[in-house]
Amino acid sequence: MSAPDRTPPANAPVLAVENLQVAFRAGGREHLAVQGLDLSVSRGEVVGLVGESGSGKSVTGLALMGLIDAPGRVAGGRIVFEGRDLMGLSEAELRRLRGARMAMIFQDPMTTLNPVLRVETQIVEAITAHERVSAKAARARAREALVRVGIPAPDERLGAYPHQLSGGMRQRIAIAIALLHRPALLIADEPTTALDVTIQAQILAEAQDLCAEMGTALIWITHDLAVVSGLADRLLVMYAGRVVEAGPVAEVVEAPLHPYSAGLIGSAPSRNKRGARLAQIPGLAPPLGRRPPGCAFAPRCFNVRPDCSEPPPLVRRSGREALCRYPLSETVVA
């Protein structure tokens, strides 16, 4: 009997996530930090994952990479990457995928970079961990990687230690390392938050161009709607561990269905709000273990009704979804 063909169809998504559940143990019981998340991303597509701190977006990114440590665990669901269910892989098999077929960029580049090793050493190690190449070829690849992400004087930077470089340059190096093996999937977790606006814009453009050139699927995790609205094709809005709205980014930004999405958009700076006081969402997101029954956003919602204490239904409209009993039908955001 021949072995089954595990090659995914040509039109299959690079990543398909179904009903993802991520739990953390605290106070003698488990609490779900991510609940029922569905997500797919295709080759060359950019998906934005947006929400406030505590929404579960970063936990989602770590779960997709198989990086949830105790007291957390992936408690359920499926994560299918290039036709393989990652939930069934050993740690050794996951390590072979990470850094090669799938990669992640973190908010702090020092999560990726070792402060006591020169840049060249770190990039060469990242190359030889997945490929058998000569030292000369690896160094040439390292130099080429720095040139690709727009680092000037690459030979000088290869000989530097991370602390001798600016924050923007360190983040570019982290991006260069992540893209070394032309991964099928790149997850970027707030990689430009700590940088000034000019450097942020440059790195956003570079990451977008490189992923488009390589056909890499990109998941961009952020709290900043202004960033993701100019970058992503589709948008997923997370609140209290759930995706509360999903759809094409332009449609979500122009006419959000969920009141939380409308609140995020209304509180974001824009040119036509210059000099005006920004709107804000009252209250705070509920901490893990203290989420209210029914709709978790109800205590902060401007559109709340008495029956929002019941679990909200999933509403579908023209390729969009919202987890809301009373979705906004004609929203105009100033």
CSV table of C-alpha atoms in Angstrom, one decimal:
chain,number,residue,atom,x,y,z
A,1,MET,CA,0.0,0.0,0.0
A,2,SER,CA,1.4,3.4,-0.9
A,3,ALA,CA,1.8,6.1,1.7
A,4,PRO,CA,-1.0,8.7,1.7
A,5,ASP,CA,-0.3,12.0,-0.1
A,6,ARG,CA,0.0,14.7,2.5
A,7,THR,CA,0.7,17.5,0.1
A,8,PRO,CA,-2.0,20.2,0.7
A,9,PRO,CA,-4.1,21.4,-2.3
A,10,ALA,CA,-2.5,24.3,-4.2
A,11,ASN,CA,-5.3,26.6,-3.1
A,12,ALA,CA,-5.3,25.5,0.6
A,13,PRO,CA,-4.5,28.2,3.2
A,14,VAL,CA,-1.0,28.2,4.6
A,15,LEU,CA,-2.5,28.2,8.1
A,16,ALA,CA,-6.0,27.1,9.2
A,17,VAL,CA,-7.0,27.3,12.8
A,18,GLU,CA,-10.2,25.9,14.1
A,19,ASN,CA,-11.8,26.4,17.6
A,20,LEU,CA,-8.4,27.2,19.3
A,21,GLN,CA,-8.6,27.2,23.1
A,22,VAL,CA,-5.7,28.3,25.3
A,23,ALA,CA,-5.9,27.9,29.0
A,24,PHE,CA,-3.9,29.1,32.0
A,25,ARG,CA,-4.1,27.6,35.5
A,26,ALA,CA,-4.5,30.1,38.4
A,27,GLY,CA,-6.0,29.9,41.8
A,28,GLY,CA,-6.5,26.1,41.5
A,29,ARG,CA,-8.5,26.2,38.2
A,30,GLU,CA,-8.0,26.8,34.5
A,31,HIS,CA,-9.2,29.9,32.8
A,32,LEU,CA,-9.5,30.3,29.0
A,33,ALA,CA,-7.3,33.1,27.6
A,34,VAL,CA,-8.3,32.3,24.1
A,35,GLN,CA,-11.7,30.8,23.3
A,36,GLY,CA,-13.0,29.3,20.1
A,37,LEU,CA,-10.7,31.2,17.7
A,38,ASP,CA,-10.9,30.4,14.0
A,39,LEU,CA,-8.3,31.9,11.6
A,40,SER,CA,-7.0,31.2,8.1
A,41,VAL,CA,-4.3,32.9,6.2
A,42,SER,CA,-3.2,32.3,2.6
A,43,ARG,CA,0.1,32.6,0.8
A,44,GLY,CA,1.1,36.3,0.5
A,45,GLU,CA,-1.9,37.5,2.6
A,46,VAL,CA,-1.6,39.9,5.5
A,47,VAL,CA,-4.0,39.3,8.4
A,48,GLY,CA,-4.2,41.8,11.2
A,49,LEU,CA,-5.0,40.7,14.8
A,50,VAL,CA,-5.9,43.7,16.9
A,51,GLY,CA,-7.1,44.4,20.4
A,52,GLU,CA,-6.2,45.9,23.7
A,53,SER,CA,-3.8,44.5,26.2
A,54,GLY,CA,-5.3,41.3,27.7
A,55,SER,CA,-7.4,40.5,24.6
A,56,GLY,CA,-5.5,37.3,23.9
A,57,LYS,CA,-3.8,38.3,20.7
A,58,SER,CA,-0.2,37.7,21.8
A,59,VAL,CA,-1.2,34.4,23.5
A,60,THR,CA,-2.7,33.4,20.1
A,61,GLY,CA,0.6,34.1,18.3
A,62,LEU,CA,2.6,32.0,20.8
A,63,ALA,CA,0.1,29.2,20.6
A,64,LEU,CA,0.4,29.1,16.8
A,65,MET,CA,4.1,28.8,17.2
A,66,GLY,CA,3.9,26.0,19.8
A,67,LEU,CA,5.4,28.3,22.4
A,68,ILE,CA,2.9,28.2,25.3
A,69,ASP,CA,4.7,27.2,28.5
A,70,ALA,CA,3.2,26.0,31.8
A,71,PRO,CA,1.0,27.0,33.6
A,72,GLY,CA,-0.5,27.5,30.1
A,73,ARG,CA,-1.5,24.9,27.5
A,74,VAL,CA,-3.4,24.6,24.3
A,75,ALA,CA,-6.6,23.1,25.6
A,76,GLY,CA,-8.3,22.3,22.3
A,77,GLY,CA,-8.8,23.0,18.6
A,78,ARG,CA,-6.7,22.4,15.5
A,79,ILE,CA,-3.8,24.2,14.0
A,80,VAL,CA,-3.1,23.0,10.5
A,81,PHE,CA,0.1,24.4,8.9
A,82,GLU,CA,0.9,23.5,5.3
A,83,GLY,CA,-1.4,20.5,5.6
A,84,ARG,CA,0.1,19.2,8.9
A,85,ASP,CA,-1.8,19.3,12.2
A,86,LEU,CA,0.8,21.0,14.6
A,87,MET,CA,-1.1,19.6,17.6
A,88,GLY,CA,0.2,16.1,16.8
A,89,LEU,CA,3.8,17.0,16.3
A,90,SER,CA,6.6,16.4,18.8
A,91,GLU,CA,8.7,19.3,20.2
A,92,ALA,CA,11.6,18.2,18.0
A,93,GLU,CA,9.4,18.3,14.9
A,94,LEU,CA,8.1,21.8,15.9
A,95,ARG,CA,11.7,23.0,16.3
A,96,ARG,CA,12.5,21.9,12.8
A,97,LEU,CA,9.6,24.0,11.5
A,98,ARG,CA,10.2,27.1,13.7
A,99,GLY,CA,12.7,29.4,12.1
A,100,ALA,CA,12.5,27.6,8.8
A,101,ARG,CA,8.9,27.2,7.6
A,102,MET,CA,7.3,29.5,10.3
A,103,ALA,CA,8.9,32.4,12.2
A,104,MET,CA,8.0,35.0,14.7
A,105,ILE,CA,9.1,38.6,15.4
A,106,PHE,CA,8.7,39.9,18.9
A,107,GLN,CA,8.1,43.4,20.2
A,108,ASP,CA,11.5,43.5,21.9
A,109,PRO,CA,14.2,42.4,19.5
A,110,MET,CA,16.3,41.3,22.4
A,111,THR,CA,13.9,38.4,22.7
A,112,THR,CA,15.5,37.2,19.5
A,113,LEU,CA,19.0,38.6,19.9
A,114,ASN,CA,21.7,37.4,22.3
A,115,PRO,CA,23.4,40.4,23.9
A,116,VAL,CA,26.8,38.6,24.2
A,117,LEU,CA,27.2,37.4,20.7
A,118,ARG,CA,28.0,39.5,17.6
A,119,VAL,CA,25.3,39.9,15.0
A,120,GLU,CA,27.2,37.8,12.4
A,121,THR,CA,27.5,34.8,14.9
A,122,GLN,CA,23.7,34.9,15.5
A,123,ILE,CA,22.7,35.1,11.9
A,124,VAL,CA,25.1,32.3,10.9
A,125,GLU,CA,23.8,30.1,13.7
A,126,ALA,CA,20.2,30.7,12.5
A,127,ILE,CA,21.3,29.7,9.0
A,128,THR,CA,23.2,26.5,9.9
A,129,ALA,CA,20.5,25.4,12.3
A,130,HIS,CA,18.4,24.4,9.3
A,131,GLU,CA,20.8,24.2,6.4
A,132,ARG,CA,24.2,22.5,5.7
A,133,VAL,CA,26.4,25.3,4.2
A,134,SER,CA,30.0,26.4,4.5
A,135,ALA,CA,31.1,29.1,6.9
A,136,LYS,CA,31.9,31.4,3.9
A,137,ALA,CA,28.5,30.8,2.3
A,138,ALA,CA,26.7,31.4,5.6
A,139,ARG,CA,28.5,34.7,6.1
A,140,ALA,CA,27.6,35.8,2.6
A,141,ARG,CA,24.0,34.9,3.3
A,142,ALA,CA,24.2,36.9,6.6
A,143,ARG,CA,25.4,40.0,4.8
A,144,GLU,CA,22.8,39.6,2.1
A,145,ALA,CA,20.1,39.4,4.8
A,146,LEU,CA,21.1,42.7,6.3
A,147,VAL,CA,21.2,44.4,2.9
A,148,ARG,CA,17.7,43.1,2.2
A,149,VAL,CA,16.2,44.8,5.3
A,150,GLY,CA,17.9,48.1,4.5
A,151,ILE,CA,20.8,48.1,7.0
A,152,PRO,CA,23.6,50.4,5.9
A,153,ALA,CA,27.3,49.4,6.2
A,154,PRO,CA,26.4,45.7,6.6
A,155,ASP,CA,29.9,44.5,7.2
A,156,GLU,CA,30.3,46.8,10.1
A,157,ARG,CA,27.0,45.8,11.6
A,158,LEU,CA,27.8,42.1,11.3
A,159,GLY,CA,30.8,42.7,13.7
A,160,ALA,CA,28.7,44.7,16.2
A,161,TYR,CA,27.0,43.5,19.4
A,162,PRO,CA,23.2,44.2,19.8
A,163,HIS,CA,23.8,46.9,22.4
A,164,GLN,CA,25.9,48.9,19.9
A,165,LEU,CA,22.9,49.3,17.6
A,166,SER,CA,19.8,51.4,17.7
A,167,GLY,CA,16.4,49.9,18.5
A,168,GLY,CA,15.3,50.2,14.8
A,169,MET,CA,18.4,48.5,13.6
A,170,ARG,CA,18.0,45.7,16.1
A,171,GLN,CA,14.4,45.1,15.0
A,172,ARG,CA,15.6,45.1,11.3
A,173,ILE,CA,18.1,42.4,12.3
A,174,ALA,CA,15.3,40.4,14.0
A,175,ILE,CA,13.3,40.6,10.8
A,176,ALA,CA,16.3,39.6,8.7
A,177,ILE,CA,16.7,36.5,10.9
A,178,ALA,CA,13.0,35.6,10.7
A,179,LEU,CA,13.0,35.8,6.9
A,180,LEU,CA,16.3,33.9,6.4
A,181,HIS,CA,14.7,30.7,5.2
A,182,ARG,CA,11.8,32.4,3.3
A,183,PRO,CA,9.2,31.0,5.7
A,184,ALA,CA,5.7,30.2,4.6
A,185,LEU,CA,4.3,32.0,7.7
A,186,LEU,CA,5.5,35.0,9.6
A,187,ILE,CA,3.9,36.1,12.9
A,188,ALA,CA,4.8,39.7,14.0
A,189,ASP,CA,3.8,40.6,17.6
A,190,GLU,CA,3.9,44.4,18.0
A,191,PRO,CA,7.4,44.6,16.4
A,192,THR,CA,7.3,48.4,15.9
A,193,THR,CA,5.6,49.6,19.1
A,194,ALA,CA,8.7,50.8,20.8
A,195,LEU,CA,10.1,52.7,17.7
A,196,ASP,CA,9.5,56.3,16.6
A,197,VAL,CA,6.9,56.9,13.9
A,198,THR,CA,9.4,57.4,11.0
A,199,ILE,CA,11.3,54.2,11.7
A,200,GLN,CA,8.0,52.4,12.3
A,201,ALA,CA,6.7,53.3,8.9
A,202,GLN,CA,10.0,52.2,7.2
A,203,ILE,CA,9.9,48.8,8.9
A,204,LEU,CA,6.2,48.3,8.2
A,205,ALA,CA,6.9,49.0,4.5
A,206,GLU,CA,9.9,46.7,4.4
A,207,ALA,CA,8.2,43.8,6.1
A,208,GLN,CA,5.2,44.1,3.8
A,209,ASP,CA,7.4,44.3,0.6
A,210,LEU,CA,9.6,41.3,1.7
A,211,CYS,CA,6.6,39.1,2.5
A,212,ALA,CA,5.0,40.0,-0.8
A,213,GLU,CA,8.2,39.2,-2.6
A,214,MET,CA,8.6,35.8,-0.9
A,215,GLY,CA,4.9,34.9,-0.9
A,216,THR,CA,5.0,34.7,2.9
A,217,ALA,CA,1.7,34.7,4.8
A,218,LEU,CA,1.9,37.4,7.5
A,219,ILE,CA,-0.1,37.7,10.8
A,220,TRP,CA,0.5,41.2,12.3
A,221,ILE,CA,-0.5,41.5,15.9
A,222,THR,CA,-1.0,45.0,17.3
A,223,HIS,CA,-3.1,47.3,19.4
A,224,ASP,CA,-2.8,50.0,16.9
A,225,LEU,CA,-5.6,50.1,14.2
A,226,ALA,CA,-3.8,52.9,12.3
A,227,VAL,CA,-0.8,50.6,11.8
A,228,VAL,CA,-2.8,47.6,10.6
A,229,SER,CA,-5.3,49.4,8.5
A,230,GLY,CA,-2.6,50.4,6.0
A,231,LEU,CA,-1.0,47.0,6.1
A,232,ALA,CA,-3.5,44.1,6.3
A,233,ASP,CA,-5.9,42.6,3.8
A,234,ARG,CA,-8.2,41.2,6.5
A,235,LEU,CA,-8.7,42.1,10.2
A,236,LEU,CA,-9.6,40.1,13.2
A,237,VAL,CA,-10.6,42.1,16.3
A,238,MET,CA,-10.1,40.3,19.7
A,239,TYR,CA,-11.6,41.1,23.0
A,240,ALA,CA,-11.4,39.0,26.2
A,241,GLY,CA,-10.0,36.0,24.4
A,242,ARG,CA,-12.5,35.9,21.5
A,243,VAL,CA,-12.6,37.2,18.0
A,244,VAL,CA,-15.5,39.6,18.1
A,245,GLU,CA,-15.3,40.8,14.5
A,246,ALA,CA,-13.6,39.6,11.3
A,247,GLY,CA,-13.7,40.9,7.7
A,248,PRO,CA,-11.8,42.8,5.0
A,249,VAL,CA,-9.9,45.6,6.7
A,250,ALA,CA,-11.3,48.5,4.7
A,251,GLU,CA,-14.9,47.4,5.5
A,252,VAL,CA,-14.3,46.9,9.2
A,253,VAL,CA,-12.6,50.3,9.6
A,254,GLU,CA,-15.2,52.1,7.5
A,255,ALA,CA,-18.3,50.4,9.0
A,256,PRO,CA,-17.6,48.3,12.0
A,257,LEU,CA,-20.3,45.8,13.1
A,258,HIS,CA,-19.2,45.3,16.7
A,259,PRO,CA,-19.3,48.1,19.2
A,260,TYR,CA,-15.8,47.3,20.4
A,261,SER,CA,-14.4,47.7,16.9
A,262,ALA,CA,-16.2,51.0,16.7
A,263,GLY,CA,-14.7,52.1,20.0
A,264,LEU,CA,-11.2,51.2,18.9
A,265,ILE,CA,-11.6,53.1,15.6
A,266,GLY,CA,-13.2,56.1,17.3
A,267,SER,CA,-10.3,56.3,19.8
A,268,ALA,CA,-7.6,56.2,17.1
A,269,PRO,CA,-5.9,59.4,16.0
A,270,SER,CA,-6.6,60.7,12.5
A,271,ARG,CA,-6.1,63.8,10.4
A,272,ASN,CA,-9.8,64.9,10.7
A,273,LYS,CA,-9.6,64.7,14.5
A,274,ARG,CA,-6.6,67.0,14.8
A,275,GLY,CA,-7.0,69.3,17.8
A,276,ALA,CA,-10.0,67.4,19.0
A,277,ARG,CA,-10.2,65.3,22.2
A,278,LEU,CA,-10.0,61.6,21.3
A,279,ALA,CA,-12.9,59.4,22.2
A,280,GLN,CA,-12.2,56.6,24.7
A,281,ILE,CA,-13.8,53.3,25.6
A,282,PRO,CA,-14.9,53.5,29.3
A,283,GLY,CA,-13.6,51.0,31.8
A,284,LEU,CA,-11.0,48.3,31.4
A,285,ALA,CA,-10.9,44.9,29.8
A,286,PRO,CA,-11.8,42.2,32.3
A,287,PRO,CA,-8.9,40.2,33.7
A,288,LEU,CA,-8.6,36.5,33.1
A,289,GLY,CA,-10.9,34.6,35.5
A,290,ARG,CA,-13.2,37.6,36.0
A,291,ARG,CA,-15.0,37.8,32.6
A,292,PRO,CA,-18.7,38.5,32.9
A,293,PRO,CA,-21.3,36.0,31.6
A,294,GLY,CA,-22.8,36.6,28.2
A,295,CYS,CA,-21.1,39.3,26.2
A,296,ALA,CA,-17.7,40.2,27.9
A,297,PHE,CA,-17.9,43.7,26.3
A,298,ALA,CA,-21.3,44.5,27.7
A,299,PRO,CA,-20.1,46.5,30.8
A,300,ARG,CA,-18.3,48.9,28.5
A,301,CYS,CA,-20.7,49.0,25.5
A,302,PHE,CA,-22.6,52.1,24.4
A,303,ASN,CA,-25.1,49.8,22.7
A,304,VAL,CA,-25.8,47.4,25.5
A,305,ARG,CA,-29.3,45.9,26.1
A,306,PRO,CA,-30.6,43.8,29.0
A,307,ASP,CA,-30.3,40.5,27.1
A,308,CYS,CA,-26.6,41.1,26.4
A,309,SER,CA,-26.1,39.1,29.6
A,310,GLU,CA,-26.8,36.1,27.4
A,311,PRO,CA,-24.0,34.6,25.1
A,312,PRO,CA,-23.9,36.6,21.9
A,313,PRO,CA,-24.7,34.9,18.6
A,314,LEU,CA,-22.3,34.9,15.6
A,315,VAL,CA,-23.7,37.2,13.0
A,316,ARG,CA,-22.6,36.9,9.3
A,317,ARG,CA,-23.0,39.6,6.8
A,318,SER,CA,-21.5,39.6,3.2
A,319,GLY,CA,-18.2,37.8,4.1
A,320,ARG,CA,-18.0,39.5,7.5
A,321,GLU,CA,-18.6,38.1,11.0
A,322,ALA,CA,-19.4,39.8,14.4
A,323,LEU,CA,-20.0,38.2,17.8
A,324,CYS,CA,-22.8,40.5,18.8
A,325,ARG,CA,-26.5,40.4,19.5
A,326,TYR,CA,-27.1,43.9,18.3
A,327,PRO,CA,-24.5,44.6,15.5
A,328,LEU,CA,-24.1,48.1,14.2
A,329,SER,CA,-25.7,48.2,10.7
A,330,GLU,CA,-24.8,51.7,9.6
A,331,THR,CA,-21.8,53.0,11.5
A,332,VAL,CA,-20.1,56.2,10.6
A,333,VAL,CA,-16.9,56.8,12.4
A,334,ALA,CA,-15.6,60.4,12.5
